[in-house]
């Protein structure tokens, strides 16, 4: 009995020291086999999580390095009077805003990943919710010369949601469509089987490259315009916490995002 337990203890100590790669392969009685299998599964998941964390921090470091180098170079240019001060100041301000936005997204995403982040769910009238989202996005769309087309939902639909977080998820998606649209972004909600609400958000832009589609919800993924992919990652995280699902595809006229959320109550008006 002592020999297999001694070996298992060695493997567990190795895992504690972040040595995840060694799989336990030793003959054991049936009573211990389930324990061995559980330890191997735990080791694999910890290794995957460890690699994901390292990649996350590497990407974060890279994204901060670029604006910092730009700020430093233009600040030095101002000091030594080798660049136009107004041009340099504008670039420094833009890069500072970019860093601020990145920091805010990183902090928000890190909170969403922790068990300490509380979701304050309550009954929410979906019609009021989507109208609030659109009111916020109309100004952004008009500045970009984009028209928001909305198909009104006449039926009363109640969802159980954290309004603030779900608001951020939707505005991220709509904002992404505005960024890539040529002229129009459409929002089309509809009821499915009286128990779900589907919201299709589409633009008339160039669409998403086929090799990009599997990755657009990944953190730090960059699309055609080089925007850091934290917004879509945040949206996916929030929607899944609401027992919902988000997918992306291309149509003949642009990108299409489909969000499906459970409807708590539905009433035909």
PDB file of C-alpha atoms in Angstrom:
ATOM      1  CA  UNK A   1       0.000   0.000   0.000  1.00  0.00           C
ATOM      2  CA  UNK A   2       2.797   2.422   0.878  1.00  0.00           C
ATOM      3  CA  UNK A   3       4.623   2.224  -2.469  1.00  0.00           C
ATOM      4  CA  UNK A   4       1.874   3.646  -4.718  1.00  0.00           C
ATOM      5  CA  UNK A   5       0.996   6.325  -2.154  1.00  0.00           C
ATOM      6  CA  UNK A   6       4.643   7.360  -1.966  1.00  0.00           C
ATOM      7  CA  UNK A   7       4.776   7.659  -5.759  1.00  0.00           C
ATOM      8  CA  UNK A   8       1.545   9.641  -5.824  1.00  0.00           C
ATOM      9  CA  UNK A   9       2.916  12.033  -3.215  1.00  0.00           C
ATOM     10  CA  UNK A  10       5.975  12.655  -5.390  1.00  0.00           C
ATOM     11  CA  UNK A  11       3.780  13.490  -8.368  1.00  0.00           C
ATOM     12  CA  UNK A  12       1.598  15.804  -6.286  1.00  0.00           C
ATOM     13  CA  UNK A  13       4.689  17.631  -4.987  1.00  0.00           C
ATOM     14  CA  UNK A  14       5.888  18.012  -8.579  1.00  0.00           C
ATOM     15  CA  UNK A  15       2.531  19.545  -9.534  1.00  0.00           C
ATOM     16  CA  UNK A  16       2.814  21.921  -6.563  1.00  0.00           C
ATOM     17  CA  UNK A  17       6.144  23.067  -8.036  1.00  0.00           C
ATOM     18  CA  UNK A  18       4.458  23.680 -11.435  1.00  0.00           C
ATOM     19  CA  UNK A  19       5.949  20.601 -13.083  1.00  0.00           C
ATOM     20  CA  UNK A  20       2.799  19.558 -14.909  1.00  0.00           C
ATOM     21  CA  UNK A  21       4.186  17.537 -17.785  1.00  0.00           C
ATOM     22  CA  UNK A  22       4.715  14.164 -16.111  1.00  0.00           C
ATOM     23  CA  UNK A  23       1.744  11.837 -16.369  1.00  0.00           C
ATOM     24  CA  UNK A  24       1.264   9.172 -13.704  1.00  0.00           C
ATOM     25  CA  UNK A  25       1.647   5.777 -15.302  1.00  0.00           C
ATOM     26  CA  UNK A  26       1.951   2.977 -12.786  1.00  0.00           C
ATOM     27  CA  UNK A  27       0.030  -0.188 -11.991  1.00  0.00           C
ATOM     28  CA  UNK A  28      -2.413   0.346  -9.148  1.00  0.00           C
ATOM     29  CA  UNK A  29      -5.403  -1.424  -7.693  1.00  0.00           C
ATOM     30  CA  UNK A  30      -8.845  -0.507  -8.971  1.00  0.00           C
ATOM     31  CA  UNK A  31      -9.495   1.445  -5.778  1.00  0.00           C
ATOM     32  CA  UNK A  32      -6.642   3.846  -6.595  1.00  0.00           C
ATOM     33  CA  UNK A  33      -7.143   4.041 -10.365  1.00  0.00           C
ATOM     34  CA  UNK A  34      -9.836   6.722 -10.108  1.00  0.00           C
ATOM     35  CA  UNK A  35      -7.549   8.810  -7.889  1.00  0.00           C
ATOM     36  CA  UNK A  36      -4.677   8.458 -10.377  1.00  0.00           C
ATOM     37  CA  UNK A  37      -6.949   9.458 -13.258  1.00  0.00           C
ATOM     38  CA  UNK A  38      -8.194  12.501 -11.334  1.00  0.00           C
ATOM     39  CA  UNK A  39      -4.644  13.638 -10.572  1.00  0.00           C
ATOM     40  CA  UNK A  40      -3.668  13.285 -14.244  1.00  0.00           C
ATOM     41  CA  UNK A  41      -6.713  15.295 -15.344  1.00  0.00           C
ATOM     42  CA  UNK A  42      -5.969  17.962 -12.735  1.00  0.00           C
ATOM     43  CA  UNK A  43      -2.359  18.161 -13.910  1.00  0.00           C
ATOM     44  CA  UNK A  44      -3.428  18.609 -17.546  1.00  0.00           C
ATOM     45  CA  UNK A  45      -5.895  21.356 -16.677  1.00  0.00           C
ATOM     46  CA  UNK A  46      -3.359  23.177 -14.500  1.00  0.00           C
ATOM     47  CA  UNK A  47      -0.786  22.966 -17.288  1.00  0.00           C
ATOM     48  CA  UNK A  48      -3.293  24.384 -19.776  1.00  0.00           C
ATOM     49  CA  UNK A  49      -4.224  27.181 -17.378  1.00  0.00           C
ATOM     50  CA  UNK A  50      -0.549  27.947 -16.695  1.00  0.00           C
ATOM     51  CA  UNK A  51       0.215  28.233 -20.418  1.00  0.00           C
ATOM     52  CA  UNK A  52      -2.836  30.434 -20.960  1.00  0.00           C
ATOM     53  CA  UNK A  53      -1.755  32.763 -18.158  1.00  0.00           C
ATOM     54  CA  UNK A  54       1.774  33.046 -19.556  1.00  0.00           C
ATOM     55  CA  UNK A  55       0.421  33.802 -23.017  1.00  0.00           C
ATOM     56  CA  UNK A  56      -1.965  36.357 -21.542  1.00  0.00           C
ATOM     57  CA  UNK A  57       0.810  38.246 -19.755  1.00  0.00           C
ATOM     58  CA  UNK A  58       3.115  38.068 -22.775  1.00  0.00           C
ATOM     59  CA  UNK A  59       0.406  39.572 -24.953  1.00  0.00           C
ATOM     60  CA  UNK A  60      -0.402  42.230 -22.361  1.00  0.00           C
ATOM     61  CA  UNK A  61       3.285  43.180 -22.109  1.00  0.00           C
ATOM     62  CA  UNK A  62       3.529  43.446 -25.879  1.00  0.00           C
ATOM     63  CA  UNK A  63       0.430  45.638 -26.137  1.00  0.00           C
ATOM     64  CA  UNK A  64       1.756  48.029 -23.495  1.00  0.00           C
ATOM     65  CA  UNK A  65       5.254  48.137 -24.945  1.00  0.00           C
ATOM     66  CA  UNK A  66       4.193  49.660 -28.273  1.00  0.00           C
ATOM     67  CA  UNK A  67       2.386  52.771 -26.951  1.00  0.00           C
ATOM     68  CA  UNK A  68       5.033  53.270 -24.253  1.00  0.00           C
ATOM     69  CA  UNK A  69       7.785  53.308 -26.867  1.00  0.00           C
ATOM     70  CA  UNK A  70       5.773  55.753 -28.946  1.00  0.00           C
ATOM     71  CA  UNK A  71       5.186  58.047 -25.965  1.00  0.00           C
ATOM     72  CA  UNK A  72       8.871  57.927 -25.004  1.00  0.00           C
ATOM     73  CA  UNK A  73      10.133  58.630 -28.515  1.00  0.00           C
ATOM     74  CA  UNK A  74       7.824  61.610 -29.067  1.00  0.00           C
ATOM     75  CA  UNK A  75       8.528  62.997 -25.594  1.00  0.00           C
ATOM     76  CA  UNK A  76      12.252  62.835 -26.377  1.00  0.00           C
ATOM     77  CA  UNK A  77      11.520  64.468 -29.748  1.00  0.00           C
ATOM     78  CA  UNK A  78       9.855  67.377 -27.926  1.00  0.00           C
ATOM     79  CA  UNK A  79      12.761  67.643 -25.477  1.00  0.00           C
ATOM     80  CA  UNK A  80      15.401  67.774 -28.212  1.00  0.00           C
ATOM     81  CA  UNK A  81      13.169  69.828 -30.543  1.00  0.00           C
ATOM     82  CA  UNK A  82      13.358  67.381 -33.435  1.00  0.00           C
ATOM     83  CA  UNK A  83       9.597  66.940 -33.901  1.00  0.00           C
ATOM     84  CA  UNK A  84       6.674  69.318 -34.138  1.00  0.00           C
ATOM     85  CA  UNK A  85       5.368  69.808 -30.603  1.00  0.00           C
ATOM     86  CA  UNK A  86       1.673  69.854 -31.547  1.00  0.00           C
ATOM     87  CA  UNK A  87       1.954  66.697 -33.630  1.00  0.00           C
ATOM     88  CA  UNK A  88       3.927  64.926 -30.891  1.00  0.00           C
ATOM     89  CA  UNK A  89       1.478  66.052 -28.200  1.00  0.00           C
ATOM     90  CA  UNK A  90      -1.489  64.720 -30.192  1.00  0.00           C
ATOM     91  CA  UNK A  91       0.195  61.331 -30.643  1.00  0.00           C
ATOM     92  CA  UNK A  92       1.131  61.129 -26.950  1.00  0.00           C
ATOM     93  CA  UNK A  93      -2.478  61.920 -25.969  1.00  0.00           C
ATOM     94  CA  UNK A  94      -3.840  59.290 -28.377  1.00  0.00           C
ATOM     95  CA  UNK A  95      -1.423  56.630 -27.117  1.00  0.00           C
ATOM     96  CA  UNK A  96      -2.259  57.501 -23.504  1.00  0.00           C
ATOM     97  CA  UNK A  97      -5.968  57.081 -24.240  1.00  0.00           C
ATOM     98  CA  UNK A  98      -5.216  53.760 -25.912  1.00  0.00           C
ATOM     99  CA  UNK A  99      -3.334  52.552 -22.831  1.00  0.00           C
ATOM    100  CA  UNK A 100      -6.091  53.769 -20.511  1.00  0.00           C
ATOM    101  CA  UNK A 101      -8.704  51.861 -22.523  1.00  0.00           C
ATOM    102  CA  UNK A 102      -6.510  48.740 -22.500  1.00  0.00           C
ATOM    103  CA  UNK A 103      -5.972  48.934 -18.735  1.00  0.00           C
ATOM    104  CA  UNK A 104      -9.712  49.341 -18.133  1.00  0.00           C
ATOM    105  CA  UNK A 105     -10.494  46.315 -20.308  1.00  0.00           C
ATOM    106  CA  UNK A 106      -7.800  44.217 -18.621  1.00  0.00           C
ATOM    107  CA  UNK A 107      -9.069  45.073 -15.147  1.00  0.00           C
ATOM    108  CA  UNK A 108     -12.659  44.388 -16.172  1.00  0.00           C
ATOM    109  CA  UNK A 109     -11.728  41.063 -17.754  1.00  0.00           C
ATOM    110  CA  UNK A 110      -9.700  40.008 -14.723  1.00  0.00           C
ATOM    111  CA  UNK A 111     -12.667  40.748 -12.450  1.00  0.00           C
ATOM    112  CA  UNK A 112     -14.966  38.700 -14.664  1.00  0.00           C
ATOM    113  CA  UNK A 113     -12.574  35.770 -14.336  1.00  0.00           C
ATOM    114  CA  UNK A 114     -12.600  35.774 -10.550  1.00  0.00           C
ATOM    115  CA  UNK A 115     -15.194  34.189  -8.325  1.00  0.00           C
ATOM    116  CA  UNK A 116     -15.265  37.424  -6.327  1.00  0.00           C
ATOM    117  CA  UNK A 117     -16.943  39.287  -9.174  1.00  0.00           C
ATOM    118  CA  UNK A 118     -20.602  39.468  -8.270  1.00  0.00           C
ATOM    119  CA  UNK A 119     -23.368  39.421 -10.834  1.00  0.00           C
ATOM    120  CA  UNK A 120     -26.431  41.358  -9.759  1.00  0.00           C
ATOM    121  CA  UNK A 121     -29.202  39.592 -11.636  1.00  0.00           C
ATOM    122  CA  UNK A 122     -32.688  41.025 -11.784  1.00  0.00           C
ATOM    123  CA  UNK A 123     -35.731  40.934 -14.062  1.00  0.00           C
ATOM    124  CA  UNK A 124     -35.088  43.121 -17.088  1.00  0.00           C
ATOM    125  CA  UNK A 125     -37.454  44.274 -19.829  1.00  0.00           C
ATOM    126  CA  UNK A 126     -35.506  43.495 -22.975  1.00  0.00           C
ATOM    127  CA  UNK A 127     -37.180  46.239 -25.021  1.00  0.00           C
ATOM    128  CA  UNK A 128     -36.076  48.913 -22.543  1.00  0.00           C
ATOM    129  CA  UNK A 129     -32.622  47.371 -22.373  1.00  0.00           C
ATOM    130  CA  UNK A 130     -31.990  47.302 -26.132  1.00  0.00           C
ATOM    131  CA  UNK A 131     -33.352  50.837 -26.526  1.00  0.00           C
ATOM    132  CA  UNK A 132     -30.878  52.062 -23.891  1.00  0.00           C
ATOM    133  CA  UNK A 133     -28.033  50.351 -25.767  1.00  0.00           C
ATOM    134  CA  UNK A 134     -29.077  51.993 -29.015  1.00  0.00           C
ATOM    135  CA  UNK A 135     -29.387  55.446 -27.452  1.00  0.00           C
ATOM    136  CA  UNK A 136     -25.786  55.142 -26.281  1.00  0.00           C
ATOM    137  CA  UNK A 137     -24.534  53.909 -29.671  1.00  0.00           C
ATOM    138  CA  UNK A 138     -26.395  56.368 -31.946  1.00  0.00           C
ATOM    139  CA  UNK A 139     -23.874  59.117 -31.232  1.00  0.00           C
ATOM    140  CA  UNK A 140     -20.894  56.873 -31.946  1.00  0.00           C
ATOM    141  CA  UNK A 141     -22.492  55.618 -35.162  1.00  0.00           C
ATOM    142  CA  UNK A 142     -23.355  59.117 -36.413  1.00  0.00           C
ATOM    143  CA  UNK A 143     -19.786  60.316 -35.874  1.00  0.00           C
ATOM    144  CA  UNK A 144     -18.614  57.484 -38.111  1.00  0.00           C
ATOM    145  CA  UNK A 145     -21.299  58.158 -40.709  1.00  0.00           C
ATOM    146  CA  UNK A 146     -23.021  54.841 -39.929  1.00  0.00           C
ATOM    147  CA  UNK A 147     -26.788  54.341 -39.780  1.00  0.00           C
ATOM    148  CA  UNK A 148     -28.260  52.082 -37.088  1.00  0.00           C
ATOM    149  CA  UNK A 149     -31.279  50.157 -38.318  1.00  0.00           C
ATOM    150  CA  UNK A 150     -33.352  48.518 -35.603  1.00  0.00           C
ATOM    151  CA  UNK A 151     -36.190  46.074 -35.986  1.00  0.00           C
ATOM    152  CA  UNK A 152     -38.478  46.787 -33.059  1.00  0.00           C
ATOM    153  CA  UNK A 153     -39.715  43.912 -30.953  1.00  0.00           C
ATOM    154  CA  UNK A 154     -43.349  44.513 -30.074  1.00  0.00           C
ATOM    155  CA  UNK A 155     -43.766  41.628 -27.659  1.00  0.00           C
ATOM    156  CA  UNK A 156     -42.975  41.898 -23.956  1.00  0.00           C
ATOM    157  CA  UNK A 157     -39.855  39.888 -23.160  1.00  0.00           C
ATOM    158  CA  UNK A 158     -38.415  39.554 -19.672  1.00  0.00           C
ATOM    159  CA  UNK A 159     -34.851  38.353 -19.167  1.00  0.00           C
ATOM    160  CA  UNK A 160     -32.925  37.655 -15.978  1.00  0.00           C
ATOM    161  CA  UNK A 161     -29.681  39.594 -16.262  1.00  0.00           C
ATOM    162  CA  UNK A 162     -27.065  41.881 -14.799  1.00  0.00           C
ATOM    163  CA  UNK A 163     -28.003  45.018 -16.716  1.00  0.00           C
ATOM    164  CA  UNK A 164     -24.630  46.801 -16.465  1.00  0.00           C
ATOM    165  CA  UNK A 165     -22.574  43.830 -17.603  1.00  0.00           C
ATOM    166  CA  UNK A 166     -24.950  42.806 -20.369  1.00  0.00           C
ATOM    167  CA  UNK A 167     -25.021  46.435 -21.530  1.00  0.00           C
ATOM    168  CA  UNK A 168     -21.259  46.337 -21.902  1.00  0.00           C
ATOM    169  CA  UNK A 169     -21.409  43.077 -23.849  1.00  0.00           C
ATOM    170  CA  UNK A 170     -23.953  44.435 -26.338  1.00  0.00           C
ATOM    171  CA  UNK A 171     -22.288  47.815 -26.828  1.00  0.00           C
ATOM    172  CA  UNK A 172     -18.958  46.067 -27.467  1.00  0.00           C
ATOM    173  CA  UNK A 173     -20.537  44.009 -30.248  1.00  0.00           C
ATOM    174  CA  UNK A 174     -22.443  46.935 -31.764  1.00  0.00           C
ATOM    175  CA  UNK A 175     -19.339  49.117 -31.527  1.00  0.00           C
ATOM    176  CA  UNK A 176     -17.284  46.473 -33.317  1.00  0.00           C
ATOM    177  CA  UNK A 177     -19.841  46.371 -36.157  1.00  0.00           C
ATOM    178  CA  UNK A 178     -19.830  50.174 -36.399  1.00  0.00           C
ATOM    179  CA  UNK A 179     -16.040  50.107 -36.700  1.00  0.00           C
ATOM    180  CA  UNK A 180     -16.094  47.837 -39.738  1.00  0.00           C
ATOM    181  CA  UNK A 181     -19.377  48.857 -41.403  1.00  0.00           C
ATOM    182  CA  UNK A 182     -19.505  50.789 -44.654  1.00  0.00           C
ATOM    183  CA  UNK A 183     -22.900  52.398 -44.161  1.00  0.00           C
ATOM    184  CA  UNK A 184     -25.272  50.408 -41.953  1.00  0.00           C
ATOM    185  CA  UNK A 185     -25.484  48.270 -38.808  1.00  0.00           C
ATOM    186  CA  UNK A 186     -28.697  46.303 -38.258  1.00  0.00           C
ATOM    187  CA  UNK A 187     -30.041  44.936 -34.961  1.00  0.00           C
ATOM    188  CA  UNK A 188     -32.747  42.279 -35.340  1.00  0.00           C
ATOM    189  CA  UNK A 189     -34.241  40.613 -32.214  1.00  0.00           C
ATOM    190  CA  UNK A 190     -36.737  37.762 -32.361  1.00  0.00           C
ATOM    191  CA  UNK A 191     -38.313  35.177 -30.065  1.00  0.00           C
ATOM    192  CA  UNK A 192     -37.371  31.500 -30.434  1.00  0.00           C
ATOM    193  CA  UNK A 193     -39.686  28.783 -29.089  1.00  0.00           C
ATOM    194  CA  UNK A 194     -41.154  31.208 -26.517  1.00  0.00           C
ATOM    195  CA  UNK A 195     -38.150  30.518 -24.255  1.00  0.00           C
ATOM    196  CA  UNK A 196     -35.223  32.299 -25.895  1.00  0.00           C
ATOM    197  CA  UNK A 197     -34.505  35.603 -27.524  1.00  0.00           C
ATOM    198  CA  UNK A 198     -32.123  35.800 -30.463  1.00  0.00           C
ATOM    199  CA  UNK A 199     -30.446  39.083 -31.328  1.00  0.00           C
ATOM    200  CA  UNK A 200     -28.729  39.335 -34.712  1.00  0.00           C
ATOM    201  CA  UNK A 201     -26.287  42.248 -35.076  1.00  0.00           C
ATOM    202  CA  UNK A 202     -24.902  42.646 -38.592  1.00  0.00           C
ATOM    203  CA  UNK A 203     -22.905  45.164 -40.582  1.00  0.00           C
ATOM    204  CA  UNK A 204     -22.432  45.802 -44.300  1.00  0.00           C
ATOM    205  CA  UNK A 205     -18.648  45.835 -44.138  1.00  0.00           C
ATOM    206  CA  UNK A 206     -16.069  43.519 -45.716  1.00  0.00           C
ATOM    207  CA  UNK A 207     -16.840  40.675 -43.319  1.00  0.00           C
ATOM    208  CA  UNK A 208     -14.421  38.604 -41.270  1.00  0.00           C
ATOM    209  CA  UNK A 209     -11.607  36.714 -42.941  1.00  0.00           C
ATOM    210  CA  UNK A 210     -12.279  32.990 -42.813  1.00  0.00           C
ATOM    211  CA  UNK A 211      -8.985  32.356 -41.011  1.00  0.00           C
ATOM    212  CA  UNK A 212      -9.927  34.950 -38.375  1.00  0.00           C
ATOM    213  CA  UNK A 213     -13.405  33.632 -37.556  1.00  0.00           C
ATOM    214  CA  UNK A 214     -12.268  30.913 -35.106  1.00  0.00           C
ATOM    215  CA  UNK A 215     -10.183  33.435 -33.142  1.00  0.00           C
ATOM    216  CA  UNK A 216     -12.123  36.678 -32.913  1.00  0.00           C
ATOM    217  CA  UNK A 217     -13.363  35.966 -29.377  1.00  0.00           C
ATOM    218  CA  UNK A 218      -9.844  35.178 -28.154  1.00  0.00           C
ATOM    219  CA  UNK A 219      -8.142  37.680 -25.894  1.00  0.00           C
ATOM    220  CA  UNK A 220      -5.675  40.010 -27.618  1.00  0.00           C
ATOM    221  CA  UNK A 221      -6.572  38.732 -31.057  1.00  0.00           C
ATOM    222  CA  UNK A 222      -6.107  41.433 -33.675  1.00  0.00           C
ATOM    223  CA  UNK A 223      -8.342  41.844 -36.690  1.00  0.00           C
ATOM    224  CA  UNK A 224      -7.755  43.675 -39.940  1.00  0.00           C
ATOM    225  CA  UNK A 225      -7.531  47.098 -38.353  1.00  0.00           C
ATOM    226  CA  UNK A 226      -5.191  45.938 -35.606  1.00  0.00           C
ATOM    227  CA  UNK A 227      -7.578  46.526 -32.717  1.00  0.00           C
ATOM    228  CA  UNK A 228      -6.785  44.461 -29.639  1.00  0.00           C
ATOM    229  CA  UNK A 229      -9.454  41.803 -29.212  1.00  0.00           C
ATOM    230  CA  UNK A 230     -10.455  42.342 -25.589  1.00  0.00           C
ATOM    231  CA  UNK A 231     -13.909  43.766 -26.272  1.00  0.00           C
ATOM    232  CA  UNK A 232     -15.227  40.631 -27.977  1.00  0.00           C
ATOM    233  CA  UNK A 233     -13.603  38.418 -25.335  1.00  0.00           C
ATOM    234  CA  UNK A 234     -15.357  40.405 -22.612  1.00  0.00           C
ATOM    235  CA  UNK A 235     -18.690  40.123 -24.437  1.00  0.00           C
ATOM    236  CA  UNK A 236     -18.356  36.355 -24.801  1.00  0.00           C
ATOM    237  CA  UNK A 237     -17.491  35.963 -21.116  1.00  0.00           C
ATOM    238  CA  UNK A 238     -20.493  38.024 -19.987  1.00  0.00           C
ATOM    239  CA  UNK A 239     -23.001  36.386 -22.323  1.00  0.00           C
ATOM    240  CA  UNK A 240     -21.921  32.895 -21.274  1.00  0.00           C
ATOM    241  CA  UNK A 241     -22.321  33.903 -17.612  1.00  0.00           C
ATOM    242  CA  UNK A 242     -25.931  34.695 -18.534  1.00  0.00           C
ATOM    243  CA  UNK A 243     -26.358  31.119 -19.844  1.00  0.00           C
ATOM    244  CA  UNK A 244     -26.319  32.539 -23.340  1.00  0.00           C
ATOM    245  CA  UNK A 245     -24.304  31.960 -26.474  1.00  0.00           C
ATOM    246  CA  UNK A 246     -22.619  34.203 -29.033  1.00  0.00           C
ATOM    247  CA  UNK A 247     -21.407  33.209 -32.491  1.00  0.00           C
ATOM    248  CA  UNK A 248     -19.996  35.024 -35.503  1.00  0.00           C
ATOM    249  CA  UNK A 249     -20.215  34.326 -39.209  1.00  0.00           C
ATOM    250  CA  UNK A 250     -20.170  36.050 -42.560  1.00  0.00           C
ATOM    251  CA  UNK A 251     -23.097  36.825 -44.797  1.00  0.00           C
ATOM    252  CA  UNK A 252     -23.044  38.044 -48.382  1.00  0.00           C
ATOM    253  CA  UNK A 253     -23.021  41.613 -47.132  1.00  0.00           C
ATOM    254  CA  UNK A 254     -20.820  41.632 -44.029  1.00  0.00           C
ATOM    255  CA  UNK A 255     -20.244  40.183 -40.568  1.00  0.00           C
ATOM    256  CA  UNK A 256     -23.080  38.731 -38.489  1.00  0.00           C
ATOM    257  CA  UNK A 257     -23.043  38.288 -34.708  1.00  0.00           C
ATOM    258  CA  UNK A 258     -25.811  36.183 -33.166  1.00  0.00           C
ATOM    259  CA  UNK A 259     -26.559  36.335 -29.447  1.00  0.00           C
ATOM    260  CA  UNK A 260     -29.026  33.915 -27.863  1.00  0.00           C
ATOM    261  CA  UNK A 261     -30.271  34.514 -24.306  1.00  0.00           C
ATOM    262  CA  UNK A 262     -32.852  32.646 -22.223  1.00  0.00           C
ATOM    263  CA  UNK A 263     -36.140  34.510 -21.893  1.00  0.00           C
ATOM    264  CA  UNK A 264     -37.623  34.367 -18.436  1.00  0.00           C
ATOM    265  CA  UNK A 265     -41.074  35.486 -19.513  1.00  0.00           C
ATOM    266  CA  UNK A 266     -42.733  36.163 -22.846  1.00  0.00           C
ATOM    267  CA  UNK A 267     -46.016  37.866 -23.511  1.00  0.00           C
ATOM    268  CA  UNK A 268     -47.615  38.413 -26.900  1.00  0.00           C
ATOM    269  CA  UNK A 269     -48.974  41.936 -27.121  1.00  0.00           C
TER     270      UNK A 269
END
